mmCIF file with all atom_site columns, C-alpha atoms in Angstrom:
data_model
loop_
_atom_site.group_PDB
_atom_site.id
_atom_site.type_symbol
_atom_site.label_atom_id
_atom_site.label_alt_id
_atom_site.label_comp_id
_atom_site.label_asym_id
_atom_site.label_entity_id
_atom_site.label_seq_id
_atom_site.pdbx_PDB_ins_code
_atom_site.Cartn_x
_atom_site.Cartn_y
_atom_site.Cartn_z
_atom_site.occupancy
_atom_site.B_iso_or_equiv
_atom_site.pdbx_formal_charge
_atom_site.auth_seq_id
_atom_site.auth_comp_id
_atom_site.auth_asym_id
_atom_site.auth_atom_id
_atom_site.pdbx_PDB_model_num
ATOM 1   C CA . UNK A 1 1   ? 150.699 99.848  78.835  1.00 62.00 ? 90  UNK A CA 1
ATOM 2   C CA . UNK A 1 2   ? 148.795 99.619  82.114  1.00 75.00 ? 91  UNK A CA 1
ATOM 3   C CA . UNK A 1 3   ? 147.180 96.646  83.834  1.00 76.00 ? 92  UNK A CA 1
ATOM 4   C CA . UNK A 1 4   ? 143.685 97.546  82.648  1.00 82.00 ? 93  UNK A CA 1
ATOM 5   C CA . UNK A 1 5   ? 144.988 97.644  79.045  1.00 79.00 ? 94  UNK A CA 1
ATOM 6   C CA . UNK A 1 6   ? 146.497 94.164  79.493  1.00 75.00 ? 95  UNK A CA 1
ATOM 7   C CA . UNK A 1 7   ? 143.192 92.835  80.830  1.00 77.00 ? 96  UNK A CA 1
ATOM 8   C CA . UNK A 1 8   ? 141.234 94.397  77.964  1.00 80.00 ? 97  UNK A CA 1
ATOM 9   C CA . UNK A 1 9   ? 143.676 92.890  75.448  1.00 79.00 ? 98  UNK A CA 1
ATOM 10  C CA . UNK A 1 10  ? 143.444 89.462  77.137  1.00 76.00 ? 99  UNK A CA 1
ATOM 11  C CA . UNK A 1 11  ? 139.663 89.559  76.752  1.00 78.00 ? 100 UNK A CA 1
ATOM 12  C CA . UNK A 1 12  ? 140.212 89.993  73.014  1.00 78.00 ? 101 UNK A CA 1
ATOM 13  C CA . UNK A 1 13  ? 142.738 87.151  73.033  1.00 77.00 ? 102 UNK A CA 1
ATOM 14  C CA . UNK A 1 14  ? 145.697 89.496  72.487  1.00 79.00 ? 103 UNK A CA 1
ATOM 15  C CA . UNK A 1 15  ? 148.766 90.755  74.369  1.00 78.00 ? 104 UNK A CA 1
ATOM 16  C CA . UNK A 1 16  ? 151.009 89.164  77.025  1.00 77.00 ? 105 UNK A CA 1
ATOM 17  C CA . UNK A 1 17  ? 148.013 87.667  78.862  1.00 77.00 ? 106 UNK A CA 1
ATOM 18  C CA . UNK A 1 18  ? 146.374 86.202  75.779  1.00 79.00 ? 107 UNK A CA 1
ATOM 19  C CA . UNK A 1 19  ? 146.900 82.674  77.145  1.00 82.00 ? 108 UNK A CA 1
ATOM 20  C CA . UNK A 1 20  ? 144.613 83.437  80.124  1.00 81.00 ? 109 UNK A CA 1
ATOM 21  C CA . UNK A 1 21  ? 141.402 83.510  78.099  1.00 80.00 ? 110 UNK A CA 1
ATOM 22  C CA . UNK A 1 22  ? 141.504 79.882  76.853  1.00 84.00 ? 111 UNK A CA 1
ATOM 23  C CA . UNK A 1 23  ? 142.583 78.701  80.309  1.00 85.00 ? 112 UNK A CA 1
ATOM 24  C CA . UNK A 1 24  ? 139.652 80.517  81.863  1.00 83.00 ? 113 UNK A CA 1
ATOM 25  C CA . UNK A 1 25  ? 137.213 79.019  79.381  1.00 84.00 ? 114 UNK A CA 1
ATOM 26  C CA . UNK A 1 26  ? 138.549 75.533  80.134  1.00 87.00 ? 115 UNK A CA 1
ATOM 27  C CA . UNK A 1 27  ? 138.173 76.190  83.868  1.00 89.00 ? 116 UNK A CA 1
ATOM 28  C CA . UNK A 1 28  ? 134.542 77.204  83.346  1.00 87.00 ? 117 UNK A CA 1
ATOM 29  C CA . UNK A 1 29  ? 133.918 73.919  81.567  1.00 89.00 ? 118 UNK A CA 1
ATOM 30  C CA . UNK A 1 30  ? 135.089 71.795  84.515  1.00 89.00 ? 119 UNK A CA 1
ATOM 31  C CA . UNK A 1 31  ? 132.285 69.784  86.127  1.00 90.00 ? 120 UNK A CA 1
ATOM 32  C CA . UNK A 1 32  ? 132.550 67.738  89.287  1.00 87.00 ? 121 UNK A CA 1
ATOM 33  C CA . UNK A 1 33  ? 131.040 64.258  89.200  1.00 90.00 ? 122 UNK A CA 1
ATOM 34  C CA . UNK A 1 34  ? 127.726 63.897  91.037  1.00 90.00 ? 123 UNK A CA 1
ATOM 35  C CA . UNK A 1 35  ? 127.969 61.269  93.738  1.00 92.00 ? 124 UNK A CA 1
ATOM 36  C CA . UNK A 1 36  ? 124.256 60.753  94.194  1.00 94.00 ? 125 UNK A CA 1
ATOM 37  C CA . UNK A 1 37  ? 124.163 59.439  97.799  1.00 93.00 ? 126 UNK A CA 1
ATOM 38  C CA . UNK A 1 38  ? 126.404 62.306  98.938  1.00 93.00 ? 127 UNK A CA 1
ATOM 39  C CA . UNK A 1 39  ? 124.436 64.862  96.908  1.00 93.00 ? 128 UNK A CA 1
ATOM 40  C CA . UNK A 1 40  ? 121.164 63.556  98.363  1.00 95.00 ? 129 UNK A CA 1
ATOM 41  C CA . UNK A 1 41  ? 122.561 63.878  101.893 1.00 94.00 ? 130 UNK A CA 1
ATOM 42  C CA . UNK A 1 42  ? 123.759 67.442  101.273 1.00 94.00 ? 131 UNK A CA 1
ATOM 43  C CA . UNK A 1 43  ? 120.424 68.383  99.692  1.00 93.00 ? 132 UNK A CA 1
ATOM 44  C CA . UNK A 1 44  ? 118.503 66.956  102.657 1.00 94.00 ? 133 UNK A CA 1
ATOM 45  C CA . UNK A 1 45  ? 120.758 68.851  105.086 1.00 94.00 ? 134 UNK A CA 1
ATOM 46  C CA . UNK A 1 46  ? 120.210 72.085  103.166 1.00 93.00 ? 135 UNK A CA 1
ATOM 47  C CA . UNK A 1 47  ? 116.452 71.577  103.076 1.00 92.00 ? 136 UNK A CA 1
ATOM 48  C CA . UNK A 1 48  ? 116.280 70.713  106.778 1.00 92.00 ? 137 UNK A CA 1
ATOM 49  C CA . UNK A 1 49  ? 118.402 73.712  107.702 1.00 90.00 ? 138 UNK A CA 1
ATOM 50  C CA . UNK A 1 50  ? 116.225 75.977  105.584 1.00 89.00 ? 139 UNK A CA 1
ATOM 51  C CA . UNK A 1 51  ? 113.101 74.761  107.390 1.00 87.00 ? 140 UNK A CA 1
ATOM 52  C CA . UNK A 1 52  ? 114.471 74.289  110.885 1.00 90.00 ? 141 UNK A CA 1
ATOM 53  C CA . UNK A 1 53  ? 116.287 77.569  111.383 1.00 88.00 ? 142 UNK A CA 1
ATOM 54  C CA . UNK A 1 54  ? 113.255 79.830  110.659 1.00 85.00 ? 143 UNK A CA 1
ATOM 55  C CA . UNK A 1 55  ? 111.125 77.614  112.906 1.00 87.00 ? 144 UNK A CA 1
ATOM 56  C CA . UNK A 1 56  ? 113.584 77.835  115.794 1.00 90.00 ? 145 UNK A CA 1
ATOM 57  C CA . UNK A 1 57  ? 113.979 81.594  115.295 1.00 90.00 ? 146 UNK A CA 1
ATOM 58  C CA . UNK A 1 58  ? 110.186 81.984  115.376 1.00 88.00 ? 147 UNK A CA 1
ATOM 59  C CA . UNK A 1 59  ? 109.688 79.838  118.487 1.00 89.00 ? 148 UNK A CA 1
ATOM 60  C CA . UNK A 1 60  ? 112.566 81.123  120.596 1.00 92.00 ? 149 UNK A CA 1
ATOM 61  C CA . UNK A 1 61  ? 113.078 84.688  119.392 1.00 93.00 ? 150 UNK A CA 1
ATOM 62  C CA . UNK A 1 62  ? 110.565 86.363  117.069 1.00 93.00 ? 151 UNK A CA 1
ATOM 63  C CA . UNK A 1 63  ? 107.247 85.279  118.551 1.00 93.00 ? 152 UNK A CA 1
ATOM 64  C CA . UNK A 1 64  ? 108.304 85.877  122.192 1.00 95.00 ? 153 UNK A CA 1
ATOM 65  C CA . UNK A 1 65  ? 109.410 89.398  121.291 1.00 96.00 ? 154 UNK A CA 1
ATOM 66  C CA . UNK A 1 66  ? 106.153 90.127  119.470 1.00 96.00 ? 155 UNK A CA 1
ATOM 67  C CA . UNK A 1 67  ? 104.178 88.624  122.341 1.00 95.00 ? 156 UNK A CA 1
ATOM 68  C CA . UNK A 1 68  ? 106.052 90.938  124.713 1.00 96.00 ? 157 UNK A CA 1
ATOM 69  C CA . UNK A 1 69  ? 105.339 93.991  122.560 1.00 96.00 ? 158 UNK A CA 1
ATOM 70  C CA . UNK A 1 70  ? 101.673 93.254  121.835 1.00 97.00 ? 159 UNK A CA 1
ATOM 71  C CA . UNK A 1 71  ? 98.964  93.792  124.408 1.00 96.00 ? 160 UNK A CA 1
ATOM 72  C CA . UNK A 1 72  ? 97.471  90.466  123.317 1.00 97.00 ? 161 UNK A CA 1
ATOM 73  C CA . UNK A 1 73  ? 98.555  87.862  120.782 1.00 96.00 ? 162 UNK A CA 1
ATOM 74  C CA . UNK A 1 74  ? 96.447  84.873  119.812 1.00 96.00 ? 163 UNK A CA 1
ATOM 75  C CA . UNK A 1 75  ? 97.317  81.264  119.078 1.00 95.00 ? 164 UNK A CA 1
ATOM 76  C CA . UNK A 1 76  ? 99.102  79.780  116.077 1.00 94.00 ? 165 UNK A CA 1
ATOM 77  C CA . UNK A 1 77  ? 100.781 82.942  114.867 1.00 94.00 ? 166 UNK A CA 1
ATOM 78  C CA . UNK A 1 78  ? 102.797 82.407  111.677 1.00 93.00 ? 167 UNK A CA 1
ATOM 79  C CA . UNK A 1 79  ? 105.645 84.777  110.847 1.00 93.00 ? 168 UNK A CA 1
ATOM 80  C CA . UNK A 1 80  ? 106.788 84.333  107.256 1.00 91.00 ? 169 UNK A CA 1
ATOM 81  C CA . UNK A 1 81  ? 109.971 86.323  107.854 1.00 88.00 ? 170 UNK A CA 1
ATOM 82  C CA . UNK A 1 82  ? 111.445 88.721  110.354 1.00 90.00 ? 171 UNK A CA 1
ATOM 83  C CA . UNK A 1 83  ? 109.500 90.575  113.003 1.00 93.00 ? 172 UNK A CA 1
ATOM 84  C CA . UNK A 1 84  ? 107.556 93.636  111.862 1.00 96.00 ? 173 UNK A CA 1
ATOM 85  C CA . UNK A 1 85  ? 109.470 96.848  112.463 1.00 97.00 ? 174 UNK A CA 1
ATOM 86  C CA . UNK A 1 86  ? 107.262 98.375  115.183 1.00 96.00 ? 175 UNK A CA 1
ATOM 87  C CA . UNK A 1 87  ? 107.686 102.078 115.899 1.00 95.00 ? 176 UNK A CA 1
ATOM 88  C CA . UNK A 1 88  ? 105.923 103.890 118.738 1.00 93.00 ? 177 UNK A CA 1
ATOM 89  C CA . UNK A 1 89  ? 104.376 102.804 122.028 1.00 93.00 ? 178 UNK A CA 1
ATOM 90  C CA . UNK A 1 90  ? 100.751 102.305 120.936 1.00 95.00 ? 179 UNK A CA 1
ATOM 91  C CA . UNK A 1 91  ? 98.647  99.269  121.784 1.00 97.00 ? 180 UNK A CA 1
ATOM 92  C CA . UNK A 1 92  ? 98.590  96.220  119.483 1.00 98.00 ? 181 UNK A CA 1
ATOM 93  C CA . UNK A 1 93  ? 96.073  93.364  119.656 1.00 98.00 ? 182 UNK A CA 1
ATOM 94  C CA . UNK A 1 94  ? 96.417  90.354  117.346 1.00 98.00 ? 183 UNK A CA 1
ATOM 95  C CA . UNK A 1 95  ? 93.942  87.474  117.071 1.00 98.00 ? 184 UNK A CA 1
ATOM 96  C CA . UNK A 1 96  ? 94.315  83.740  116.404 1.00 98.00 ? 185 UNK A CA 1
ATOM 97  C CA . UNK A 1 97  ? 95.787  82.128  113.254 1.00 98.00 ? 186 UNK A CA 1
ATOM 98  C CA . UNK A 1 98  ? 97.277  85.369  111.919 1.00 98.00 ? 187 UNK A CA 1
ATOM 99  C CA . UNK A 1 99  ? 99.933  85.242  109.182 1.00 97.00 ? 188 UNK A CA 1
ATOM 100 C CA . UNK A 1 100 ? 102.399 88.137  108.949 1.00 97.00 ? 189 UNK A CA 1
ATOM 101 C CA . UNK A 1 101 ? 104.652 88.487  105.914 1.00 96.00 ? 190 UNK A CA 1
ATOM 102 C CA . UNK A 1 102 ? 108.227 89.712  105.852 1.00 95.00 ? 191 UNK A CA 1
ATOM 103 C CA . UNK A 1 103 ? 109.421 93.324  105.996 1.00 96.00 ? 192 UNK A CA 1
ATOM 104 C CA . UNK A 1 104 ? 106.339 94.874  107.569 1.00 98.00 ? 193 UNK A CA 1
ATOM 105 C CA . UNK A 1 105 ? 106.529 98.315  109.188 1.00 97.00 ? 194 UNK A CA 1
ATOM 106 C CA . UNK A 1 106 ? 103.954 99.293  111.808 1.00 98.00 ? 195 UNK A CA 1
ATOM 107 C CA . UNK A 1 107 ? 104.057 102.839 113.161 1.00 96.00 ? 196 UNK A CA 1
ATOM 108 C CA . UNK A 1 108 ? 101.713 102.643 116.145 1.00 96.00 ? 197 UNK A CA 1
ATOM 109 C CA . UNK A 1 109 ? 101.744 105.873 118.137 1.00 93.00 ? 198 UNK A CA 1
ATOM 110 C CA . UNK A 1 110 ? 103.111 109.323 117.415 1.00 87.00 ? 199 UNK A CA 1
ATOM 111 C CA . UNK A 1 111 ? 104.039 112.302 119.603 1.00 82.00 ? 200 UNK A CA 1
ATOM 112 C CA . UNK A 1 112 ? 100.481 113.604 119.238 1.00 84.00 ? 201 UNK A CA 1
ATOM 113 C CA . UNK A 1 113 ? 98.899  110.273 120.172 1.00 85.00 ? 202 UNK A CA 1
ATOM 114 C CA . UNK A 1 114 ? 97.500  109.445 123.584 1.00 82.00 ? 203 UNK A CA 1
ATOM 115 C CA . UNK A 1 115 ? 96.128  105.941 122.921 1.00 91.00 ? 204 UNK A CA 1
ATOM 116 C CA . UNK A 1 116 ? 96.967  104.645 119.447 1.00 96.00 ? 205 UNK A CA 1
ATOM 117 C CA . UNK A 1 117 ? 95.480  101.192 118.834 1.00 97.00 ? 206 UNK A CA 1
ATOM 118 C CA . UNK A 1 118 ? 96.061  98.603  116.103 1.00 98.00 ? 207 UNK A CA 1
ATOM 119 C CA . UNK A 1 119 ? 93.562  95.736  116.223 1.00 98.00 ? 208 UNK A CA 1
ATOM 120 C CA . UNK A 1 120 ? 94.094  92.697  113.983 1.00 98.00 ? 209 UNK A CA 1
ATOM 121 C CA . UNK A 1 121 ? 91.339  90.076  113.972 1.00 98.00 ? 210 UNK A CA 1
ATOM 122 C CA . UNK A 1 122 ? 91.412  86.298  113.651 1.00 98.00 ? 211 UNK A CA 1
ATOM 123 C CA . UNK A 1 123 ? 92.733  84.510  110.564 1.00 98.00 ? 212 UNK A CA 1
ATOM 124 C CA . UNK A 1 124 ? 94.052  87.729  109.047 1.00 98.00 ? 213 UNK A CA 1
ATOM 125 C CA . UNK A 1 125 ? 96.773  87.580  106.389 1.00 98.00 ? 214 UNK A CA 1
ATOM 126 C CA . UNK A 1 126 ? 99.151  90.567  106.267 1.00 98.00 ? 215 UNK A CA 1
ATOM 127 C CA . UNK A 1 127 ? 101.349 90.288  103.201 1.00 97.00 ? 216 UNK A CA 1
ATOM 128 C CA . UNK A 1 128 ? 104.882 91.261  102.311 1.00 97.00 ? 217 UNK A CA 1
ATOM 129 C CA . UNK A 1 129 ? 106.085 94.796  103.094 1.00 97.00 ? 218 UNK A CA 1
ATOM 130 C CA . UNK A 1 130 ? 102.850 96.287  104.416 1.00 98.00 ? 219 UNK A CA 1
ATOM 131 C CA . UNK A 1 131 ? 102.943 99.716  106.069 1.00 98.00 ? 220 UNK A CA 1
ATOM 132 C CA . UNK A 1 132 ? 100.480 100.504 108.859 1.00 98.00 ? 221 UNK A CA 1
ATOM 133 C CA . UNK A 1 133 ? 100.491 104.048 110.263 1.00 97.00 ? 222 UNK A CA 1
ATOM 134 C CA . UNK A 1 134 ? 98.322  104.385 113.371 1.00 97.00 ? 223 UNK A CA 1
ATOM 135 C CA . UNK A 1 135 ? 97.954  107.587 115.371 1.00 96.00 ? 224 UNK A CA 1
ATOM 136 C CA . UNK A 1 136 ? 94.433  106.847 116.606 1.00 96.00 ? 225 UNK A CA 1
ATOM 137 C CA . UNK A 1 137 ? 92.700  103.601 115.646 1.00 97.00 ? 226 UNK A CA 1
ATOM 138 C CA . UNK A 1 138 ? 93.041  101.018 112.867 1.00 98.00 ? 227 UNK A CA 1
ATOM 139 C CA . UNK A 1 139 ? 91.082  97.767  112.856 1.00 98.00 ? 228 UNK A CA 1
ATOM 140 C CA . UNK A 1 140 ? 91.439  94.846  110.427 1.00 98.00 ? 229 UNK A CA 1
ATOM 141 C CA . UNK A 1 141 ? 88.513  92.411  110.600 1.00 98.00 ? 230 UNK A CA 1
ATOM 142 C CA . UNK A 1 142 ? 88.496  88.614  110.779 1.00 98.00 ? 231 UNK A CA 1
ATOM 143 C CA . UNK A 1 143 ? 89.500  86.644  107.648 1.00 98.00 ? 232 UNK A CA 1
ATOM 144 C CA . UNK A 1 144 ? 90.723  89.742  105.805 1.00 98.00 ? 233 UNK A CA 1
ATOM 145 C CA . UNK A 1 145 ? 93.729  89.481  103.479 1.00 98.00 ? 234 UNK A CA 1
ATOM 146 C CA . UNK A 1 146 ? 96.206  92.272  102.774 1.00 98.00 ? 235 UNK A CA 1
ATOM 147 C CA . UNK A 1 147 ? 98.355  91.604  99.719  1.00 98.00 ? 236 UNK A CA 1
ATOM 148 C CA . UNK A 1 148 ? 101.913 92.912  99.313  1.00 98.00 ? 237 UNK A CA 1
ATOM 149 C CA . UNK A 1 149 ? 102.839 96.599  99.679  1.00 98.00 ? 238 UNK A CA 1
ATOM 150 C CA . UNK A 1 150 ? 99.504  97.673  101.155 1.00 98.00 ? 239 UNK A CA 1
ATOM 151 C CA . UNK A 1 151 ? 99.509  100.978 103.067 1.00 98.00 ? 240 UNK A CA 1
ATOM 152 C CA . UNK A 1 152 ? 96.956  101.915 105.720 1.00 98.00 ? 241 UNK A CA 1
ATOM 153 C CA . UNK A 1 153 ? 97.108  105.357 107.336 1.00 98.00 ? 242 UNK A CA 1
ATOM 154 C CA . UNK A 1 154 ? 94.691  106.904 109.808 1.00 97.00 ? 243 UNK A CA 1
ATOM 155 C CA . UNK A 1 155 ? 96.583  110.217 109.726 1.00 95.00 ? 244 UNK A CA 1
ATOM 156 C CA . UNK A 1 156 ? 98.056  112.759 107.318 1.00 93.00 ? 245 UNK A CA 1
ATOM 157 C CA . UNK A 1 157 ? 101.678 111.942 108.239 1.00 90.00 ? 246 UNK A CA 1
ATOM 158 C CA . UNK A 1 158 ? 102.473 115.685 108.061 1.00 90.00 ? 247 UNK A CA 1
ATOM 159 C CA . UNK A 1 159 ? 100.392 118.801 108.761 1.00 90.00 ? 248 UNK A CA 1
ATOM 160 C CA . UNK A 1 160 ? 98.148  120.074 105.980 1.00 88.00 ? 249 UNK A CA 1
ATOM 161 C CA . UNK A 1 161 ? 99.142  123.646 106.848 1.00 91.00 ? 250 UNK A CA 1
ATOM 162 C CA . UNK A 1 162 ? 102.129 124.858 104.755 1.00 92.00 ? 251 UNK A CA 1
ATOM 163 C CA . UNK A 1 163 ? 103.355 127.059 107.616 1.00 93.00 ? 252 UNK A CA 1
ATOM 164 C CA . UNK A 1 164 ? 103.274 124.191 110.106 1.00 90.00 ? 253 UNK A CA 1
ATOM 165 C CA . UNK A 1 165 ? 105.119 121.905 107.690 1.00 90.00 ? 254 UNK A CA 1
ATOM 166 C CA . UNK A 1 166 ? 107.746 124.605 107.178 1.00 92.00 ? 255 UNK A CA 1
ATOM 167 C CA . UNK A 1 167 ? 108.243 124.707 110.947 1.00 92.00 ? 256 UNK A CA 1
ATOM 168 C CA . UNK A 1 168 ? 108.572 120.892 110.956 1.00 91.00 ? 257 UNK A CA 1
ATOM 169 C CA . UNK A 1 169 ? 105.620 120.504 113.319 1.00 89.00 ? 258 UNK A CA 1
ATOM 170 C CA . UNK A 1 170 ? 103.773 117.240 113.722 1.00 89.00 ? 259 UNK A CA 1
ATOM 171 C CA . UNK A 1 171 ? 100.207 116.736 112.562 1.00 89.00 ? 260 UNK A CA 1
ATOM 172 C CA . UNK A 1 172 ? 97.459  117.076 115.175 1.00 87.00 ? 261 UNK A CA 1
ATOM 173 C CA . UNK A 1 173 ? 94.952  114.537 116.433 1.00 87.00 ? 262 UNK A CA 1
ATOM 174 C CA . UNK A 1 174 ? 92.297  116.552 114.595 1.00 88.00 ? 263 UNK A CA 1
ATOM 175 C CA . UNK A 1 175 ? 93.997  115.409 111.379 1.00 91.00 ? 264 UNK A CA 1
ATOM 176 C CA . UNK A 1 176 ? 93.458  111.733 112.209 1.00 94.00 ? 265 UNK A CA 1
ATOM 177 C CA . UNK A 1 177 ? 90.372  109.556 111.715 1.00 96.00 ? 266 UNK A CA 1
ATOM 178 C CA . UNK A 1 178 ? 89.851  105.823 112.373 1.00 97.00 ? 267 UNK A CA 1
ATOM 179 C CA . UNK A 1 179 ? 90.254  103.205 109.641 1.00 98.00 ? 268 UNK A CA 1
ATOM 180 C CA . UNK A 1 180 ? 88.091  100.099 109.926 1.00 98.00 ? 269 UNK A CA 1
ATOM 181 C CA . UNK A 1 181 ? 88.327  97.196  107.481 1.00 98.00 ? 270 UNK A CA 1
ATOM 182 C CA . UNK A 1 182 ? 85.503  94.688  107.844 1.00 98.00 ? 271 UNK A CA 1
ATOM 183 C CA . UNK A 1 183 ? 85.540  90.895  107.882 1.00 98.00 ? 272 UNK A CA 1
ATOM 184 C CA . UNK A 1 184 ? 86.536  88.810  104.861 1.00 98.00 ? 273 UNK A CA 1
ATOM 185 C CA . UNK A 1 185 ? 87.905  91.688  102.782 1.00 98.00 ? 274 UNK A CA 1
ATOM 186 C CA . UNK A 1 186 ? 90.685  91.459  100.218 1.00 98.00 ? 275 UNK A CA 1
ATOM 187 C CA . UNK A 1 187 ? 92.981  94.459  99.805  1.00 98.00 ? 276 UNK A CA 1
ATOM 188 C CA . UNK A 1 188 ? 94.985  94.143  96.582  1.00 98.00 ? 277 UNK A CA 1
ATOM 189 C CA . UNK A 1 189 ? 98.678  94.686  95.980  1.00 98.00 ? 278 UNK A CA 1
ATOM 190 C CA . UNK A 1 190 ? 99.854  98.262  96.362  1.00 98.00 ? 279 UNK A CA 1
ATOM 191 C CA . UNK A 1 191 ? 96.486  99.599  97.571  1.00 98.00 ? 280 UNK A CA 1
ATOM 192 C CA . UNK A 1 192 ? 96.381  102.570 99.932  1.00 98.00 ? 281 UNK A CA 1
ATOM 193 C CA . UNK A 1 193 ? 93.655  103.049 102.557 1.00 98.00 ? 282 UNK A CA 1
ATOM 194 C CA . UNK A 1 194 ? 93.493  106.608 103.886 1.00 98.00 ? 283 UNK A CA 1
ATOM 195 C CA . UNK A 1 195 ? 92.177  108.130 107.114 1.00 97.00 ? 284 UNK A CA 1
ATOM 196 C CA . UNK A 1 196 ? 88.522  107.995 108.002 1.00 97.00 ? 285 UNK A CA 1
ATOM 197 C CA . UNK A 1 197 ? 87.689  105.074 105.707 1.00 98.00 ? 286 UNK A CA 1
ATOM 198 C CA . UNK A 1 198 ? 85.429  102.165 106.612 1.00 98.00 ? 287 UNK A CA 1
ATOM 199 C CA . UNK A 1 199 ? 85.454  99.172  104.252 1.00 98.00 ? 288 UNK A CA 1
ATOM 200 C CA . UNK A 1 200 ? 82.416  96.944  104.547 1.00 98.00 ? 289 UNK A CA 1
ATOM 201 C CA . UNK A 1 201 ? 82.541  93.176  104.965 1.00 97.00 ? 290 UNK A CA 1
ATOM 202 C CA . UNK A 1 202 ? 83.329  90.926  101.978 1.00 97.00 ? 291 UNK A CA 1
ATOM 203 C CA . UNK A 1 203 ? 84.605  93.810  99.845  1.00 98.00 ? 292 UNK A CA 1
ATOM 204 C CA . UNK A 1 204 ? 87.574  93.825  97.455  1.00 98.00 ? 293 UNK A CA 1
ATOM 205 C CA . UNK A 1 205 ? 89.920  96.749  96.858  1.00 98.00 ? 294 UNK A CA 1
ATOM 206 C CA . UNK A 1 206 ? 91.691  96.305  93.530  1.00 98.00 ? 295 UNK A CA 1
ATOM 207 C CA . UNK A 1 207 ? 95.460  96.536  93.204  1.00 98.00 ? 296 UNK A CA 1
ATOM 208 C CA . UNK A 1 208 ? 97.014  100.030 93.324  1.00 98.00 ? 297 UNK A CA 1
ATOM 209 C CA . UNK A 1 209 ? 93.722  101.652 94.352  1.00 98.00 ? 298 UNK A CA 1
ATOM 210 C CA . UNK A 1 210 ? 93.619  104.673 96.685  1.00 98.00 ? 299 UNK A CA 1
ATOM 211 C CA . UNK A 1 211 ? 90.598  104.490 98.985  1.00 98.00 ? 300 UNK A CA 1
ATOM 212 C CA . UNK A 1 212 ? 89.526  107.913 100.250 1.00 97.00 ? 301 UNK A CA 1
ATOM 213 C CA . UNK A 1 213 ? 85.850  107.241 101.077 1.00 98.00 ? 302 UNK A CA 1
ATOM 214 C CA . UNK A 1 214 ? 83.788  104.505 102.696 1.00 98.00 ? 303 UNK A CA 1
ATOM 215 C CA . UNK A 1 215 ? 83.222  101.265 100.790 1.00 98.00 ? 304 UNK A CA 1
ATOM 216 C CA . UNK A 1 216 ? 79.873  99.523  101.167 1.00 97.00 ? 305 UNK A CA 1
ATOM 217 C CA . UNK A 1 217 ? 79.802  95.799  102.045 1.00 97.00 ? 306 UNK A CA 1
ATOM 218 C CA . UNK A 1 218 ? 80.022  93.293  99.177  1.00 97.00 ? 307 UNK A CA 1
ATOM 219 C CA . UNK A 1 219 ? 81.638  95.819  96.817  1.00 97.00 ? 308 UNK A CA 1
ATOM 220 C CA . UNK A 1 220 ? 84.503  95.801  94.345  1.00 98.00 ? 309 UNK A CA 1
ATOM 221 C CA . UNK A 1 221 ? 86.264  99.173  94.106  1.00 98.00 ? 310 UNK A CA 1
ATOM 222 C CA . UNK A 1 222 ? 89.195  100.285 91.979  1.00 98.00 ? 311 UNK A CA 1
ATOM 223 C CA . UNK A 1 223 ? 91.063  103.380 90.864  1.00 98.00 ? 312 UNK A CA 1
ATOM 224 C CA . UNK A 1 224 ? 92.506  106.595 92.267  1.00 96.00 ? 313 UNK A CA 1
ATOM 225 C CA . UNK A 1 225 ? 90.374  107.641 93.978  1.00 97.00 ? 314 UNK A CA 1
ATOM 226 C CA . UNK A 1 226 ? 88.710  104.245 94.287  1.00 97.00 ? 315 UNK A CA 1
ATOM 227 C CA . UNK A 1 227 ? 85.199  104.015 92.821  1.00 97.00 ? 316 UNK A CA 1
ATOM 228 C CA . UNK A 1 228 ? 82.567  101.313 92.861  1.00 97.00 ? 317 UNK A CA 1
ATOM 229 C CA . UNK A 1 229 ? 82.971  98.833  89.995  1.00 97.00 ? 318 UNK A CA 1
ATOM 230 C CA . UNK A 1 230 ? 80.201  96.406  90.893  1.00 96.00 ? 319 UNK A CA 1
ATOM 231 C CA . UNK A 1 231 ? 78.534  94.460  93.675  1.00 95.00 ? 320 UNK A CA 1
ATOM 232 C CA . UNK A 1 232 ? 80.064  91.068  94.480  1.00 94.00 ? 321 UNK A CA 1
ATOM 233 C CA . UNK A 1 233 ? 77.339  89.691  96.702  1.00 85.00 ? 322 UNK A CA 1
ATOM 234 C CA . UNK A 1 234 ? 77.035  85.905  96.376  1.00 81.00 ? 323 UNK A CA 1
ATOM 235 C CA . UNK A 1 235 ? 73.860  84.537  94.911  1.00 67.00 ? 324 UNK A CA 1
ATOM 236 C CA . UNK A 1 236 ? 71.697  82.674  97.465  1.00 67.00 ? 325 UNK A CA 1
#
């Protein structure tokens, strides 16, 4: 009888290790007394550490590195987590009061690029795990919000040509087109904005939509491909 058989028998309350099961259950029932002043002190220390460490990391490490990498970076940046993973040597401009969520990936500049530019306006919110792929030009207007898992690509990522893909060639600049998102837009969770798209001011892209064509201002679009649902212009 092997060790694994003994353990299996003990779990059934049988065999040479049968005594272990009741001992284990008694151990699980043990509770330490709560000394409230001590518990309050430990809780306060935990809370302070949880707030202070991210703040110190932002002030002394994350923001200086992002400020070094970006061509310009405005005031009152708020990083909700780690630095975005920035790939490529393209230019990045970030406005004031921008919030950047955790686990972002920004690919700004490819081998085919000569002057890739990512422009992020003022008071923009970029949510959790966004992916921005910029070979030419991507602009996100003031007061726009990107929810979690949004993808914006101004390029095809790979060549359209089957032969070129088979040869593992990169896409060409001719296969890129600028993406411009206007002011005060809301891009829903999991939406994808593809090359050559302009989204007008005040528009909403519903969750999981794939935007392949321009969106007029004050519009709600949804679907794959995204289509106009209705106008959302405020009444005067």
